[in-house]
Amino acid sequence: MSIFKNATFYTTVNHLKDLPPTRAEVAFVGRSNAGKSSAINTLANRTRLAFVSKTPGRTQHINFFDLGSERFMVDLPGYGYAEVPEAVRAHWVQLLGRYLQTRESLIGLIMIMDSRRPLLELDRQMLAFFRNSDRPVHILLSKSDKLSRNEQQQTLSMVKRELADYPHVSIQLFSSLKKTGTEEVEKVVTQWFAAMEEDPDTE
Ligand code: GDP
């Protein structure tokens, strides 16, 4: 049974001060349009758990989903949305940074990057924010169906090479359209929760 399959909507917050207390959560982060909502829906095997939406207002919400057994999944606002003013974008980057650096119950981060444009500046900034947390990042190179098999392998190798020095990082190809890569993500996240439950003090 996949860890994401029983996900139910839990709550939405707009401010860090309103984050609900949780024991353990994994967060999904990515540039606006990277395919984050599609990935969440694919993993949960639902069509509209996370809203595939292009309205800037929506990008400000932090959505929590209950996975059962005191485990949560967090859909963070997409960054880099082109059509909001620079000041608003900067504000959200700072907010995401604070969440990534201070959220105690965050046990691991899933980062979604379009496999045709991985590791853009804001992606690198998010990784930098999270680097000292000593917690793992798992990267989904999304929309991999848009690349040839050769290009997929080249991109995967390139991103692995670029992040060779990053502590606790793993990287995979993913396609919501073809539903490929889901088992790999499920395995990683299941291990994160299991490790935390075995040894809660180290997380
Ligand atoms: P978000 O802004 O990161 O939540 O991105 P969305 O999930 O809303 O996806 C952005 C766009 O990319 C939408 O038009 C999706 O249909 C498309 N998309 C998402 N995942 C895939 C995929 O795996 N393959 C293809 N070909 N398109 C995708």
Short mmCIF file of C-alpha atoms and ligand atoms in Angstrom, two decimals:
data_model
loop_
_atom_site.label_atom_id
_atom_site.label_comp_id
_atom_site.label_asym_id
_atom_site.label_seq_id
_atom_site.Cartn_x
_atom_site.Cartn_y
_atom_site.Cartn_z
CA MET A 1 0.00 0.00 0.00
CA SER A 2 1.45 3.33 -1.05
CA ILE A 3 2.07 5.84 1.69
CA PHE A 4 0.27 8.56 -0.33
CA LYS A 5 -2.86 6.65 -1.27
CA ASN A 6 -4.97 7.59 1.75
CA ALA A 7 -4.07 11.28 1.66
CA THR A 8 -6.88 13.57 2.71
CA PHE A 9 -6.98 17.34 2.80
CA TYR A 10 -6.15 18.59 6.29
CA THR A 11 -5.77 22.39 6.32
CA THR A 12 -4.55 25.45 4.44
CA VAL A 13 -2.52 28.23 6.00
CA ASN A 14 -1.20 31.52 4.66
CA HIS A 15 1.30 32.40 7.35
CA LEU A 16 4.10 30.49 9.01
CA LYS A 17 2.75 31.41 12.42
CA ASP A 18 -0.37 29.39 11.59
CA LEU A 19 1.37 26.13 10.70
CA PRO A 20 -0.37 23.26 12.49
CA PRO A 21 1.70 21.23 14.93
CA THR A 22 2.67 17.91 13.36
CA ARG A 23 4.92 15.14 14.46
CA ALA A 24 6.38 14.45 11.03
CA GLU A 25 5.87 15.90 7.57
CA VAL A 26 7.41 15.76 4.11
CA ALA A 27 7.14 18.87 1.98
CA PHE A 28 6.86 19.26 -1.78
CA VAL A 29 8.51 22.31 -3.25
CA GLY A 30 9.19 23.51 -6.78
CA ARG A 31 9.03 26.33 -9.26
CA SER A 32 5.59 27.33 -10.34
CA ASN A 33 4.60 25.13 -13.29
CA ALA A 34 7.24 22.49 -12.55
CA GLY A 35 4.51 19.86 -12.17
CA LYS A 36 4.25 19.77 -8.37
CA SER A 37 0.45 19.59 -8.14
CA SER A 38 0.36 16.94 -10.85
CA ALA A 39 2.99 14.92 -8.98
CA ILE A 40 1.03 15.09 -5.71
CA ASN A 41 -2.16 14.03 -7.47
CA THR A 42 -0.38 11.20 -9.26
CA LEU A 43 1.17 9.91 -6.06
CA ALA A 44 -2.14 10.11 -4.22
CA ASN A 45 -3.88 8.53 -7.21
CA ARG A 46 -6.42 11.36 -7.26
CA THR A 47 -7.31 13.92 -9.87
CA ARG A 48 -7.82 16.99 -7.69
CA LEU A 49 -6.20 16.61 -4.32
CA ALA A 50 -3.73 19.38 -5.08
CA PHE A 51 -5.18 22.02 -7.36
CA VAL A 52 -3.52 22.39 -10.70
CA SER A 53 -4.00 26.12 -10.74
CA LYS A 54 -2.37 29.09 -12.30
CA THR A 55 -3.85 31.87 -10.17
CA PRO A 56 -1.14 33.79 -8.30
CA GLY A 57 -3.30 33.99 -5.15
CA ARG A 58 -3.28 30.25 -4.86
CA THR A 59 0.47 30.14 -4.93
CA GLN A 60 0.51 31.68 -1.46
CA HIS A 61 -1.22 28.82 0.29
CA ILE A 62 0.51 26.12 2.25
CA ASN A 63 -1.68 23.02 2.02
CA PHE A 64 -1.44 20.15 4.45
CA PHE A 65 -2.58 16.62 3.65
CA ASP A 66 -3.02 13.93 6.26
CA LEU A 67 -1.40 10.63 5.28
CA GLY A 68 -2.63 8.80 8.38
CA SER A 69 -0.54 7.49 11.29
CA GLU A 70 0.41 11.06 12.29
CA ARG A 71 2.21 11.64 9.01
CA PHE A 72 1.63 14.69 6.83
CA MET A 73 2.42 15.90 3.33
CA VAL A 74 2.85 19.64 2.76
CA ASP A 75 2.30 21.38 -0.57
CA LEU A 76 4.39 24.54 -0.44
CA PRO A 77 3.76 27.59 -2.62
CA GLY A 78 5.43 27.40 -6.01
CA TYR A 79 8.25 29.89 -6.42
CA GLY A 80 9.31 31.97 -9.40
CA TYR A 81 5.78 32.63 -10.64
CA ALA A 82 6.37 34.98 -13.54
CA GLU A 83 3.33 37.20 -13.23
CA VAL A 84 3.58 38.49 -9.69
CA PRO A 85 5.64 41.56 -8.75
CA GLU A 86 9.25 40.99 -7.84
CA ALA A 87 8.66 42.12 -4.25
CA VAL A 88 5.94 39.49 -3.79
CA ARG A 89 8.16 36.82 -5.28
CA ALA A 90 11.03 37.79 -2.99
CA HIS A 91 8.70 37.70 0.00
CA TRP A 92 7.68 34.11 -0.79
CA VAL A 93 11.24 33.00 -1.33
CA GLN A 94 12.08 34.34 2.13
CA LEU A 95 9.05 32.65 3.64
CA LEU A 96 9.96 29.33 2.07
CA GLY A 97 13.49 29.79 3.34
CA ARG A 98 12.26 30.29 6.88
CA TYR A 99 10.05 27.23 6.67
CA LEU A 100 12.88 25.07 5.29
CA GLN A 101 15.34 26.31 7.89
CA THR A 102 13.15 26.21 10.98
CA ARG A 103 10.40 23.63 10.64
CA GLU A 104 11.27 20.99 13.21
CA SER A 105 8.81 18.36 12.06
CA LEU A 106 10.01 18.52 8.44
CA ILE A 107 11.79 15.19 7.98
CA GLY A 108 12.56 15.43 4.26
CA LEU A 109 11.98 17.54 1.18
CA ILE A 110 10.72 16.49 -2.23
CA MET A 111 11.85 19.00 -4.84
CA ILE A 112 10.21 19.01 -8.25
CA MET A 113 12.18 20.38 -11.18
CA ASP A 114 11.13 20.29 -14.82
CA SER A 115 13.56 17.81 -16.37
CA ARG A 116 14.00 20.17 -19.33
CA ARG A 117 15.14 23.02 -17.08
CA PRO A 118 16.63 21.65 -13.84
CA LEU A 119 18.61 23.57 -11.25
CA LEU A 120 17.56 27.10 -12.04
CA GLU A 121 18.67 29.83 -9.67
CA LEU A 122 15.72 29.63 -7.26
CA ASP A 123 16.00 25.83 -7.15
CA ARG A 124 19.59 26.23 -6.05
CA GLN A 125 18.55 28.80 -3.48
CA MET A 126 15.98 26.41 -1.97
CA LEU A 127 18.62 23.71 -1.78
CA ALA A 128 20.96 26.17 -0.09
CA PHE A 129 18.29 27.06 2.48
CA PHE A 130 17.81 23.40 3.32
CA ARG A 131 21.42 22.33 3.21
CA ASN A 132 22.24 22.76 6.88
CA SER A 133 19.11 21.05 8.14
CA ASP A 134 20.87 17.67 7.93
CA ARG A 135 17.72 16.21 6.40
CA PRO A 136 17.35 14.50 3.04
CA VAL A 137 16.19 15.97 -0.27
CA HIS A 138 14.71 13.78 -2.99
CA ILE A 139 14.51 15.40 -6.41
CA LEU A 140 11.92 14.54 -9.04
CA LEU A 141 12.96 15.46 -12.56
CA SER A 142 9.42 15.95 -13.76
CA LYS A 143 7.71 15.70 -17.15
CA SER A 144 10.37 13.19 -18.17
CA ASP A 145 8.00 11.99 -20.91
CA LYS A 146 9.02 15.12 -22.79
CA LEU A 147 12.60 13.85 -23.10
CA SER A 148 14.00 10.99 -25.16
CA ARG A 149 15.47 8.08 -23.27
CA ASN A 150 18.93 9.40 -24.02
CA GLU A 151 18.12 12.90 -22.84
CA GLN A 152 16.58 11.50 -19.65
CA GLN A 153 19.80 9.68 -18.77
CA GLN A 154 21.94 12.70 -19.66
CA THR A 155 19.83 14.99 -17.47
CA LEU A 156 19.87 12.55 -14.59
CA SER A 157 23.68 12.24 -14.77
CA MET A 158 24.13 15.99 -15.10
CA VAL A 159 22.00 16.79 -12.03
CA LYS A 160 23.73 14.04 -10.02
CA ARG A 161 27.10 15.48 -10.98
CA GLU A 162 26.08 19.04 -10.11
CA LEU A 163 24.82 17.97 -6.69
CA ALA A 164 27.61 15.53 -5.90
CA ASP A 165 28.65 17.64 -2.90
CA TYR A 166 25.16 18.13 -1.54
CA PRO A 167 24.56 16.07 1.61
CA HIS A 168 21.67 13.54 1.62
CA VAL A 169 20.37 14.03 -1.91
CA SER A 170 18.76 11.50 -4.22
CA ILE A 171 17.44 12.13 -7.73
CA GLN A 172 15.06 10.36 -10.07
CA LEU A 173 13.05 10.82 -13.26
CA PHE A 174 9.29 11.25 -12.91
CA SER A 175 6.31 11.62 -15.20
CA SER A 176 2.78 12.30 -14.02
CA LEU A 177 1.55 11.85 -17.56
CA LYS A 178 2.99 8.34 -17.87
CA LYS A 179 2.84 7.63 -14.14
CA THR A 180 6.46 6.59 -14.11
CA GLY A 181 8.69 6.91 -11.07
CA THR A 182 5.93 6.69 -8.48
CA GLU A 183 7.24 3.58 -6.73
CA GLU A 184 10.66 5.11 -6.31
CA VAL A 185 9.27 8.19 -4.53
CA GLU A 186 7.01 6.06 -2.35
CA LYS A 187 9.95 3.94 -1.28
CA VAL A 188 12.07 6.95 -0.36
CA VAL A 189 9.35 8.68 1.65
CA THR A 190 8.34 5.45 3.40
CA GLN A 191 11.96 5.05 4.50
CA TRP A 192 12.10 8.61 5.81
CA PHE A 193 9.06 8.13 8.02
CA ALA A 194 10.24 4.70 9.18
CA ALA A 195 13.67 6.06 10.11
CA MET A 196 12.10 8.92 12.04
CA GLU A 197 9.81 6.59 13.94
CA GLU A 198 12.64 4.25 14.83
CA ASP A 199 14.76 7.05 16.18
CA PRO A 200 12.65 10.18 16.74
CA ASP A 201 15.33 11.99 18.73
CA THR A 202 17.72 12.25 15.83
CA GLU A 203 15.24 14.02 13.58
P1 GDP B 1 2.75 23.20 -10.53
O1 GDP B 1 2.55 24.66 -10.81
O2 GDP B 1 4.17 22.90 -10.19
O3 GDP B 1 1.80 22.64 -9.51
O4 GDP B 1 2.53 22.43 -11.91
P2 GDP B 1 1.25 21.66 -12.47
O5 GDP B 1 1.15 20.31 -11.83
O6 GDP B 1 0.07 22.57 -12.42
O7 GDP B 1 1.71 21.40 -13.99
C1 GDP B 1 2.07 22.47 -14.83
C2 GDP B 1 1.79 22.08 -16.27
O8 GDP B 1 2.63 20.98 -16.65
C3 GDP B 1 0.36 21.62 -16.52
O9 GDP B 1 -0.04 22.08 -17.79
C4 GDP B 1 0.47 20.10 -16.51
O10 GDP B 1 -0.51 19.46 -17.29
C5 GDP B 1 1.86 19.88 -17.07
N1 GDP B 1 2.46 18.63 -16.56
C6 GDP B 1 2.59 18.29 -15.26
N2 GDP B 1 3.18 17.07 -15.14
C7 GDP B 1 3.43 16.63 -16.39
C8 GDP B 1 4.02 15.42 -16.93
O11 GDP B 1 4.45 14.50 -16.23
N3 GDP B 1 4.15 15.35 -18.28
C9 GDP B 1 3.70 16.35 -19.11
N4 GDP B 1 3.88 16.18 -20.41
N5 GDP B 1 3.12 17.48 -18.65
C10 GDP B 1 2.98 17.62 -17.31
#
